[in-house]
XYZ file of C-alpha atoms in Angstrom:
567
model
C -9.995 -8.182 3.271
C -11.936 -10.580 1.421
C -14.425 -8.460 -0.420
C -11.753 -6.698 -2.097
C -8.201 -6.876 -4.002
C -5.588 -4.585 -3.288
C -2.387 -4.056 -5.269
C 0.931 -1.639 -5.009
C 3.470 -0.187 -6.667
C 6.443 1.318 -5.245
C 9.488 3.172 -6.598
C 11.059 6.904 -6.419
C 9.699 10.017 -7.794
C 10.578 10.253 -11.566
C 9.786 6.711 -12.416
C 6.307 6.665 -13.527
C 5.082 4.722 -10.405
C 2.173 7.629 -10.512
C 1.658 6.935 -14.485
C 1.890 3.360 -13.745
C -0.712 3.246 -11.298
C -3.033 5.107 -14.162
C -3.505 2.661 -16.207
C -3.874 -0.077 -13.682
C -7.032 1.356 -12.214
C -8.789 2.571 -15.855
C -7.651 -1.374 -17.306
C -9.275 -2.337 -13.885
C -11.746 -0.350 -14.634
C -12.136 -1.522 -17.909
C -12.033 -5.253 -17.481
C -15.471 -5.192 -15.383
C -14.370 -3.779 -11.532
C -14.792 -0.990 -9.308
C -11.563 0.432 -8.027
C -10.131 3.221 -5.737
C -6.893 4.343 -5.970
C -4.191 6.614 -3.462
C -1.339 8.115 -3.887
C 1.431 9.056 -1.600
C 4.171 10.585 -2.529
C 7.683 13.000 -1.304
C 7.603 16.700 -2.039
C 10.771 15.984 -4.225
C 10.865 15.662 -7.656
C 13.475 12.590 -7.952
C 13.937 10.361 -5.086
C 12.498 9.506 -1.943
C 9.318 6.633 -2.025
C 6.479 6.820 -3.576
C 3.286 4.863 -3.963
C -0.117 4.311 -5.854
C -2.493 1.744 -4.567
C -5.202 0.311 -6.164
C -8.199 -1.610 -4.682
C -10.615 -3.030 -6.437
C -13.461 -4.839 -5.965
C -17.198 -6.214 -7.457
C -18.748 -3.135 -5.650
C -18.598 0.513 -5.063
C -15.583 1.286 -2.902
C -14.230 4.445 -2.239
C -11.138 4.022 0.374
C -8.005 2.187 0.762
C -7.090 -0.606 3.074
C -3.317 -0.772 4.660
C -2.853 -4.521 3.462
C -1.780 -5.583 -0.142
C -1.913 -8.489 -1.950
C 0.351 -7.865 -5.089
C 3.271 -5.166 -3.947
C 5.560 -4.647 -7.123
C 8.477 -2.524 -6.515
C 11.282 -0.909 -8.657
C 13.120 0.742 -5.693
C 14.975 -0.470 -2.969
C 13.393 1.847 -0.136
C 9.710 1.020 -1.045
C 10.569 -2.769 -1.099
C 11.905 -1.819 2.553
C 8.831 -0.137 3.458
C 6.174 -1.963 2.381
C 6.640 -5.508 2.350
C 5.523 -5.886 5.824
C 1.887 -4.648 3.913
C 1.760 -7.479 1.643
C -0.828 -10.062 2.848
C -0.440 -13.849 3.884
C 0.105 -15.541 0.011
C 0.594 -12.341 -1.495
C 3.443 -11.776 -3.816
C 6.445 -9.683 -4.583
C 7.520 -8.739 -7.351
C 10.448 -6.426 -7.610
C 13.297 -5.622 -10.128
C 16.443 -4.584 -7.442
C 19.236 -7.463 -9.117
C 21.449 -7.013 -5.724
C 18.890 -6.550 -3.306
C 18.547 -8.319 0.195
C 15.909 -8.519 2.816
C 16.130 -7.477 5.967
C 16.099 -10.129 8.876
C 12.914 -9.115 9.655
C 11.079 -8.913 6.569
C 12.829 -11.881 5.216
C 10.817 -13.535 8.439
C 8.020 -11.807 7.782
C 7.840 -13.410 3.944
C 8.525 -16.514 5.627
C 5.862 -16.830 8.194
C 3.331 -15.398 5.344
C 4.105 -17.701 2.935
C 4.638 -14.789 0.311
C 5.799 -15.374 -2.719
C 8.724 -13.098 -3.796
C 9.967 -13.152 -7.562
C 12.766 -11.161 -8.904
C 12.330 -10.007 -13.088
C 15.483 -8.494 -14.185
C 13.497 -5.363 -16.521
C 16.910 -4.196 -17.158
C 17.935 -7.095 -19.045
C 14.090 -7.522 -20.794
C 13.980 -3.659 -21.773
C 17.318 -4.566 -23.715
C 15.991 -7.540 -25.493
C 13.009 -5.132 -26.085
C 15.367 -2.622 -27.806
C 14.443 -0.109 -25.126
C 15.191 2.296 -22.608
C 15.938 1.054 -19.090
C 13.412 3.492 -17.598
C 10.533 1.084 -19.858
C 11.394 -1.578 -16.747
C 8.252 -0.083 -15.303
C 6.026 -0.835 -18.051
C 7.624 -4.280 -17.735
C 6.793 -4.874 -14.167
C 3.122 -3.151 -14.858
C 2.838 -6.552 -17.273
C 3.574 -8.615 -14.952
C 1.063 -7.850 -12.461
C -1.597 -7.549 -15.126
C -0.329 -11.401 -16.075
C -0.791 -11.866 -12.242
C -4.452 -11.337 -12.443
C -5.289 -13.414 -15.398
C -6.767 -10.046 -17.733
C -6.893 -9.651 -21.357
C -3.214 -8.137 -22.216
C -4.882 -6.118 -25.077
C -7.332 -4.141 -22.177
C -4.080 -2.657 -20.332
C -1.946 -2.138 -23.571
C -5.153 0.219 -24.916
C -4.451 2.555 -22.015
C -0.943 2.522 -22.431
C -0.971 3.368 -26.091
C -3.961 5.969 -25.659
C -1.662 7.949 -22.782
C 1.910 7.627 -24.807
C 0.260 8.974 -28.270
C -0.199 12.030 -26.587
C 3.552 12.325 -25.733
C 6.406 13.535 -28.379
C 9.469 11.535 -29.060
C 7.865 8.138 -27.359
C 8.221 4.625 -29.429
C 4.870 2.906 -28.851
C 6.112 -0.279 -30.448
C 8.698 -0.621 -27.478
C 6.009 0.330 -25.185
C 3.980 -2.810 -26.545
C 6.742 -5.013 -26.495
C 8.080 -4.461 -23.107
C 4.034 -4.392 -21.878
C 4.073 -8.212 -23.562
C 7.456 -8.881 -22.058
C 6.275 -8.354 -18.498
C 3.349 -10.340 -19.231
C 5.118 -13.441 -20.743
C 7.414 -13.498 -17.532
C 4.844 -14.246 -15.336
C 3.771 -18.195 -15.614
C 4.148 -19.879 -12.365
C 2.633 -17.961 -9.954
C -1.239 -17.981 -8.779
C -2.796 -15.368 -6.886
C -5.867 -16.394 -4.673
C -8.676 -13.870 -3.937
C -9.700 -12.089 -6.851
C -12.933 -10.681 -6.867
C -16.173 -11.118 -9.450
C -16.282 -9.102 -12.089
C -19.551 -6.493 -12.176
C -21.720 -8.312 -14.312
C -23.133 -4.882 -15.727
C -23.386 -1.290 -15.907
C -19.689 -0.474 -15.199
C -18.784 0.152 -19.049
C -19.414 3.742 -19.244
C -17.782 4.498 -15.658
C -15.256 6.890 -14.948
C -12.513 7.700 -13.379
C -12.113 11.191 -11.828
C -9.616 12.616 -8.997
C -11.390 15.464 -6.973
C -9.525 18.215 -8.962
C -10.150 17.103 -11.899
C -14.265 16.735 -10.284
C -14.127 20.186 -9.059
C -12.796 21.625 -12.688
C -15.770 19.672 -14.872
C -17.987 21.041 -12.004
C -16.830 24.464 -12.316
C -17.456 24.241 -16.147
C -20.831 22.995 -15.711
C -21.895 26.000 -13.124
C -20.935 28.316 -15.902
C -17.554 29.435 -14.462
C -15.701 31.449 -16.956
C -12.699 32.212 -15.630
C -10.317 30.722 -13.250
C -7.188 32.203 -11.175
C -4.707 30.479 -8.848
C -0.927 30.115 -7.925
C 0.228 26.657 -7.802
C 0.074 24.935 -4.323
C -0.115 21.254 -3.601
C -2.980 19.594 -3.238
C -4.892 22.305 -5.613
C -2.611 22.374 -8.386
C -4.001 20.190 -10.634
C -7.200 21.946 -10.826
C -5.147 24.782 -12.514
C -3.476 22.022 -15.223
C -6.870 20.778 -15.807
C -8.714 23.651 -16.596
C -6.039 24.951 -18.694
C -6.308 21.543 -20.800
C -9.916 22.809 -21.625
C -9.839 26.101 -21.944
C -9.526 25.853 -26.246
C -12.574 23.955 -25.881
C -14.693 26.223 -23.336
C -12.828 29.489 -24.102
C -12.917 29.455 -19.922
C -9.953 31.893 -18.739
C -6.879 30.646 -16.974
C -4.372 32.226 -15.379
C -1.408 31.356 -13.163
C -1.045 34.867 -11.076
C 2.364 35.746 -9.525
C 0.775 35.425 -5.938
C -2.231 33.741 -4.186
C -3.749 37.435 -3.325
C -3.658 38.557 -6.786
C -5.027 35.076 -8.217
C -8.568 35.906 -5.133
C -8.795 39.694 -6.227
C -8.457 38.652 -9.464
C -11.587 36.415 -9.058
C -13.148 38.758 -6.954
C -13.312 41.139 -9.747
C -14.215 38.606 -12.428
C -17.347 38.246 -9.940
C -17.892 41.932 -9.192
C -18.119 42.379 -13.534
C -20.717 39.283 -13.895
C -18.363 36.514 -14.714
C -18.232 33.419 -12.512
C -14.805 33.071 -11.287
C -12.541 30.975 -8.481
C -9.431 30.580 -7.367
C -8.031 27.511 -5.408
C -5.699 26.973 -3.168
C -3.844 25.068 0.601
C -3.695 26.524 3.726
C -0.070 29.069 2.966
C -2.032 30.777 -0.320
C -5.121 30.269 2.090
C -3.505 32.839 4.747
C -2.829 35.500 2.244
C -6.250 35.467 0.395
C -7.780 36.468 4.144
C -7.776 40.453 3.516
C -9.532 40.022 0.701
C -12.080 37.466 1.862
C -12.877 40.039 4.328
C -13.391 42.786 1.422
C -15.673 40.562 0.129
C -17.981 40.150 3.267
C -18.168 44.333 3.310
C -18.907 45.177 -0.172
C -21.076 41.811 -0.933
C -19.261 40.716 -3.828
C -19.459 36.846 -4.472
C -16.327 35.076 -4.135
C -15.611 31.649 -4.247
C -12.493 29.490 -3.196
C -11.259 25.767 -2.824
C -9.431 25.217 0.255
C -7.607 22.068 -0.623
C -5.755 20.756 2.669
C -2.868 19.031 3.780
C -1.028 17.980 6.460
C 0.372 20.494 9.207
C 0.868 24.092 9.862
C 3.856 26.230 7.996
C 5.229 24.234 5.258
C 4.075 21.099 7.138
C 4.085 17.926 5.050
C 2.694 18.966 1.199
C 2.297 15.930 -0.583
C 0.010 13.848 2.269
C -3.537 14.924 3.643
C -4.961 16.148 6.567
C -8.127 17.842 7.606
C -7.138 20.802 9.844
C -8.221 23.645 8.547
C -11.670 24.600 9.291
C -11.018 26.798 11.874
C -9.252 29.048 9.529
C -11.956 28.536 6.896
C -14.325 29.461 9.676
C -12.711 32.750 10.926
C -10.662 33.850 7.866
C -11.269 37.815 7.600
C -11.159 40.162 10.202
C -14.963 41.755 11.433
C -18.221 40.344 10.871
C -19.676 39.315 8.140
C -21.591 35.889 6.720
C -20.100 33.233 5.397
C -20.588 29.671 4.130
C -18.488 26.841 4.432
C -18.923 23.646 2.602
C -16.423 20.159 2.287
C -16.031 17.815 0.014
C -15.981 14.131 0.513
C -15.633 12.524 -2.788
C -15.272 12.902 -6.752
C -19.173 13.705 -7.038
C -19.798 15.909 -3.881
C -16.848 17.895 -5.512
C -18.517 18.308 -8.977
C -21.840 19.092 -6.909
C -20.797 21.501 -4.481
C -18.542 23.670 -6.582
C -21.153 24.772 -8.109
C -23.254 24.878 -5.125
C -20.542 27.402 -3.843
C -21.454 29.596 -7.071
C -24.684 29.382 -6.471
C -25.041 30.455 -2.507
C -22.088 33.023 -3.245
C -23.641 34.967 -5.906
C -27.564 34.393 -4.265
C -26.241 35.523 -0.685
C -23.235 38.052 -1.982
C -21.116 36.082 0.123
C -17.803 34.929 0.105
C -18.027 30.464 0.009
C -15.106 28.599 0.867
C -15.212 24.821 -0.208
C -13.323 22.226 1.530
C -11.501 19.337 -0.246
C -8.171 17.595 0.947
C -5.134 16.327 -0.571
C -7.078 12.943 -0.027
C -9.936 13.404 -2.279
C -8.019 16.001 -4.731
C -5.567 13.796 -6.225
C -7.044 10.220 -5.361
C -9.179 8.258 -8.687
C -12.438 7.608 -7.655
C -14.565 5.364 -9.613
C -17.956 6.514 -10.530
C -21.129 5.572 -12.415
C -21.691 9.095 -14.099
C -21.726 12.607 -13.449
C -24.804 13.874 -11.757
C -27.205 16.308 -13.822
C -25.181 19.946 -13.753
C -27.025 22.156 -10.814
C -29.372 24.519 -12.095
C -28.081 28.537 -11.948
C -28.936 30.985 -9.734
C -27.172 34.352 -9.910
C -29.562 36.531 -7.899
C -29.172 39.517 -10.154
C -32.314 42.000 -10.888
C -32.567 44.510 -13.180
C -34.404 46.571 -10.798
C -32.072 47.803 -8.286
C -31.644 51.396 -7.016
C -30.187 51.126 -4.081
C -27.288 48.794 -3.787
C -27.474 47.912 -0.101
C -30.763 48.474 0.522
C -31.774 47.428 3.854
C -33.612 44.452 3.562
C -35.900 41.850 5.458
C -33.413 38.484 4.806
C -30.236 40.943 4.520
C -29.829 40.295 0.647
C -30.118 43.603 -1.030
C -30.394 44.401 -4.989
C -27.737 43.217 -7.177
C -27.142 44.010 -11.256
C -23.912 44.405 -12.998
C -21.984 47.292 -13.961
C -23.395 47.574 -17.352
C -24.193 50.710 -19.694
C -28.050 51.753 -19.282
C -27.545 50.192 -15.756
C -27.581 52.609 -12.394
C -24.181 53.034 -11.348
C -23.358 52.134 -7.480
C -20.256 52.145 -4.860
C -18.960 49.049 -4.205
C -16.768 50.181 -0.810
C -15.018 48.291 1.626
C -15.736 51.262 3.486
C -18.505 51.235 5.753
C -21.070 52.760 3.913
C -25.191 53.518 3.311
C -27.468 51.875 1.118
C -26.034 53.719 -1.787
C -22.305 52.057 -1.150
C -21.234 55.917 0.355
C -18.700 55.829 3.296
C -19.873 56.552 6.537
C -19.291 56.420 9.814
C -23.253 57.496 11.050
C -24.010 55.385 14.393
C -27.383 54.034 12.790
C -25.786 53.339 9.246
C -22.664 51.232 10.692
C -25.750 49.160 12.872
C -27.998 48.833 10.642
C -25.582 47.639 7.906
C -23.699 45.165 10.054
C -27.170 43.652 10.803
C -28.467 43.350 7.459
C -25.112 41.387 6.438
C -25.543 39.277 9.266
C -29.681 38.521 8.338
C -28.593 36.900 5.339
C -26.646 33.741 7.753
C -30.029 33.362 9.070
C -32.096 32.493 5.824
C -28.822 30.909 4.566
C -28.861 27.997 7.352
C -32.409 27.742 6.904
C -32.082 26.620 3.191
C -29.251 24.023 3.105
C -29.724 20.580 3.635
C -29.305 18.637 6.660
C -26.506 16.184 7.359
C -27.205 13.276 5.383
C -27.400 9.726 7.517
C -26.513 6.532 6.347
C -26.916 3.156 8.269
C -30.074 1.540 10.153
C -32.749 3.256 12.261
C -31.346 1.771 15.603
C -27.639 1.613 15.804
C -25.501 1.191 18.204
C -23.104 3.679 17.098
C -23.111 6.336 14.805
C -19.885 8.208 13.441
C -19.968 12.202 12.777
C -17.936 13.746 10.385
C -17.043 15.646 7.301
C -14.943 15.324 4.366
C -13.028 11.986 3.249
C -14.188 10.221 6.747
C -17.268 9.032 4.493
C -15.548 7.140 2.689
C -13.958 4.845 5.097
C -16.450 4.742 7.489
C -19.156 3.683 4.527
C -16.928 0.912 3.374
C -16.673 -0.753 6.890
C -19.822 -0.412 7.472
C -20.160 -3.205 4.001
C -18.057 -5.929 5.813
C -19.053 -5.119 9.733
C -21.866 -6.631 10.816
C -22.681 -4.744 13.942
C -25.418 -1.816 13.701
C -22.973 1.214 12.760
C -24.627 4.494 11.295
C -22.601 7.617 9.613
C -24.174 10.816 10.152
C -22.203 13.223 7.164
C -21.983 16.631 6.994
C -20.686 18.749 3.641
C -22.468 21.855 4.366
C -20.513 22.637 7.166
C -21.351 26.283 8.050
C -23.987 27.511 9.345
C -24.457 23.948 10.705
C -27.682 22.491 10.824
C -27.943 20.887 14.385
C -31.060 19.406 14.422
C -30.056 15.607 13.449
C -27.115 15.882 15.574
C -29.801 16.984 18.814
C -32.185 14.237 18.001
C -29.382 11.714 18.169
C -28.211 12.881 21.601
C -31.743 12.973 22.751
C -32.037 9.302 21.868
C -28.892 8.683 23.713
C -27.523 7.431 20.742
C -23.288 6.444 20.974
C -21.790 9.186 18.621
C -18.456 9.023 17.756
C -16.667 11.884 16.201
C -14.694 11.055 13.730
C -12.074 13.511 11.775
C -8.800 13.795 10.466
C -7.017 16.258 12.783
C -5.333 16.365 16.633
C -7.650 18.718 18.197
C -10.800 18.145 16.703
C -12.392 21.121 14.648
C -15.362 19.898 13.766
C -16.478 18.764 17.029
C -15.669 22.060 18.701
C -18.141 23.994 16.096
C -20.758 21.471 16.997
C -19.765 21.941 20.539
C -20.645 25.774 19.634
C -23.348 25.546 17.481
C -25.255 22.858 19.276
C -23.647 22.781 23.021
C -23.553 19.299 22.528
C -19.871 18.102 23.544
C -18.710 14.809 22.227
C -16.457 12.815 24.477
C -16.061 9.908 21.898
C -13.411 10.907 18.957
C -11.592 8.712 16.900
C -8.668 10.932 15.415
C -6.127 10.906 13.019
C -3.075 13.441 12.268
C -0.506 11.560 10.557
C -0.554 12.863 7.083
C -2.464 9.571 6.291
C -6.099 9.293 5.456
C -8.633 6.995 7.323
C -7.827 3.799 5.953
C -10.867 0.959 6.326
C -8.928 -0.778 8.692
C -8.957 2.134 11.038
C -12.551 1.503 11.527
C -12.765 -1.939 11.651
C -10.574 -1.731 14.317
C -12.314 0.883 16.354
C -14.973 -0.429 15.933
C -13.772 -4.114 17.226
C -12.211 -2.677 20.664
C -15.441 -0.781 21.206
């Protein structure tokens, strides 16, 4: 793709392909580019392939492409894999002494006039006086030699990341870095992009988790609770890296429903909590989101999702569960659901989830996948932190009170404070049980009020593209990200109408395109189409034209470009 550069790395789990691909994209970064970077990986600790991509590029991009122009590999099975990915005059580089190519990739280098060279890190890392496993700082010099960057940009990161580590000689770090880089002289790489001229110097580079975490700090969280569960972990590690700094509690509980009661009672006593999650810990934490819809206690949680049902496939994304984020709980009650689509909608609408969940007394679930939680997207700055709302009074007597919008009283459980029931029971405006025919209506239709001044005070679907196109895609989540990218290098009239406040849906764009008799494509990253069928619900507007994708892979670019060529 010629408005962009793409490069890969390729190994097993346990040889730093992840940490590798680190410092490529912040050097990237660094020396005056915008980048995006992916990850794919086994749910193994040793073995098996794994990747990181990079693209980058002289504008904002925030998705991946499924071509490659520099693939550098330090295991056999990735070389397997993925040098049918490698581009026409792309290049090779791999350290596997005894390896051979296959028939058909060796025809496939052929016809692509690829350029394959073999460094032998084993033999360099010796010279270097160090470790074998340093072969993969070798062969991270050579690609940075490929691209013709200062040497001193990339060894910065390197240094920076191994002073943090015990027991690791930075000299032989340096040296092997410089070895790689010196072994690289005969080979020219065509493509590479302009440099940003300004403004990218103070950048950064944040996953989703990481997003979500600095969000959660801004929006006044104090405390934090989860079990680990791939793709949420990492919000866990990286809130317990700051918690010295913002004296923010973190705690790994022994189960997913102690980590959500555990916030739920943070919440219930004043302090901002969450917990986070995939769609296994999601199940359990159901009882509890359901307590929370009776006795009105905020609660927040981060449904990060993957790929299948069960177990399914942990390390690689998906986008099927809204449905259970929709009807998690048993009975009635309001909710809101909101999704993430990138590094800044996560910092955004985490604390947009604190905000409508302690305004409404509502339980908020926020959507993220495996795709935006552990990907590095590149961004200008951090927007300007959300400004509080904790819809407490001082005045309250009666803790349910029946009210016009449904949202009754709410103060703290304080000393010089009335004291109130808060009862999972049904129960009267005081919080006492009851099972009076009037009480259990009236109560169930004050929860439900508050749904109704809740949808009319989030935004609508934001739309990107021209005001006549000829097709517009619908989604939610990480489909953005793709979809906006194509729409840079396609030059027919394409429009993206996004949604990240997902429920209650606003349907009013979605109506005015169908009265217009506009194409709409859905687009989403599932089999059966979630989305569609709560627009199909909401809005009785049914969508015959889907573009879907289930195979543990996110939207790619090329996905659309494609779609949008047989169209």
């Amino acid at each position: 793709m010629k408005d962009r550069f793409t490069i890969k790395f390729g190994g097993y789990s346990g040889q730093g392909i992840n940490t590798l691909g680190g410092f490529l994209s912040k050097a990237l970064k660094n020396s005056g580019y915008f980048t995006f970077a992916y990850r794919e990986y086994p749910s193994v600790i040793k073995g098996g392939y794994a990747s990181f991509q990079i693209d980058f590029a002289s504008h904002f991009i925030s998705s991946s492409t499924t071509k490659t122009k520099i693939l550098a590999c330090i295991s056999d099975e990735s070389l397997d894999k993925y040098t049918q990915t490698v581009t026409k005059d792309g290049v090779i580089l791999h350290s596997l002494k005894e390896y051979t190519f296959s028939k058909e990739n060796t025809e496939y280098i052929k016809e692509n006039s690829i350029v394959v060279k073999y460094i032998d890190t084993e033999a360099l890392a010796q010279e270097c006086n160090a470790p074998p496993i340093m072969g993969n700082i070798i062969m991270l010099g050579a690609v940075w030699s490929l691209l013709k960057l200062n040497r001193k940009v990339l060894e910065k990161e390197v240094v920076e990341y191994f002073s943090k580590k015990k027991g690791i000689d930075i000299e032989a770090e340096k040296r092997c870095l410089s070895a790689g880089y010196q072994n690289i002289k005969d080979i020219k790489v065509k493509g590479l992009p302009e440099k940003i001229k300004k403004g990218w110097e103070n950048s950064k580079i944040l996953t989703g988790n990481q997003a979500i975490a600095l969000g959660a700090i801004a929006g006044g969280c104090r405390a934090y609770f989860a079990y680990p569960m791939t793709p949420a972990t990492s919000i866990l590690e990286t809130l317990g890296d700051t918690y010295e700094e913002t004296g923010i509690i973190v705690k790994q509980a022994e189960s997913e429903i102690t980590a959500i009661q555990m916030a739920m009672g943070s919440m219930y006593m004043g302090a901002r909590a969450f917990t986070a999650t995939s769609g296994g810990g999601f199940d359990l934490m159901t009882e509890t989101i359901s307590c929370s819809g009776m006795t009105e206690i905020p609660l927040v949680i981060v449904l990060g999702q993957r790929a299948g049902s069960g177990t399914g496939v942990p390390t690689f994304s998906g986008s099927s569960d809204l449905d259970a984020a929709l009807q998690a709980g048993h009975g009635e009650f309001p909710r809101c659901v909101l999704a993430a689509s990138d590094a800044i909608d996560s910092y955004e609408l985490i604390q947009e989830a604190f905000n409508i969940s302690e305004t409404y007394q509502i339980p908020v679930i926020l959507l993220t996948e495996k795709q935006i939680s552990e990907s590095l997207f590149n961004i200008l700055e951090l927007p300007t932190p959300l400004k509080i709302q904790r819809g407490l009074t001082s005045k309250g007597t009666k803790r349910y009170l029946l009210t016009k919008d449904g949202i009754s009283p709410r103060w703290l459980p304080k000393k010089g404070q009335k004291t109130y029931l808060s009862n999972s029971d049904e129960h009267d405006e005081h919080g006492i049980s009851t099972e009076d025919i009037e009480d259990i209506k009236s109560m169930a239709q004050k929860r439900i009020r508050k749904s109704i001044k809740l949808e009319k005070s989030i935004p609508h679907p934001k739309y990107y593209g021209p005001k006549d196109p000829t097709i517009v895609f619908v989604g939610m989540g990480s489909t953005k990200n793709a979809v906006l990218d194509a729409m840079k290098v396609n030059k027919k009239r394409i429009g993206y109408l996004h949604y990240k406040y997902i429920f209650p849906l606003k349907e009013e764009k979605i109506l005015e395109l169908n009265k217009k008799g506009t194409q709409i494509v859905l687009i989403e990253n599932n089999l059966v189409g979630a989305f569609g069928k709560l627009i199909k619900e909401q809005s009785g507007i049914y969508i015959p034209n889907t573009l879907n994708k289930f195979d543990g892979r996110p939207f790619f670019v090329d996905d659309i470009l494609e779609y949008i060529k047989n169209r």
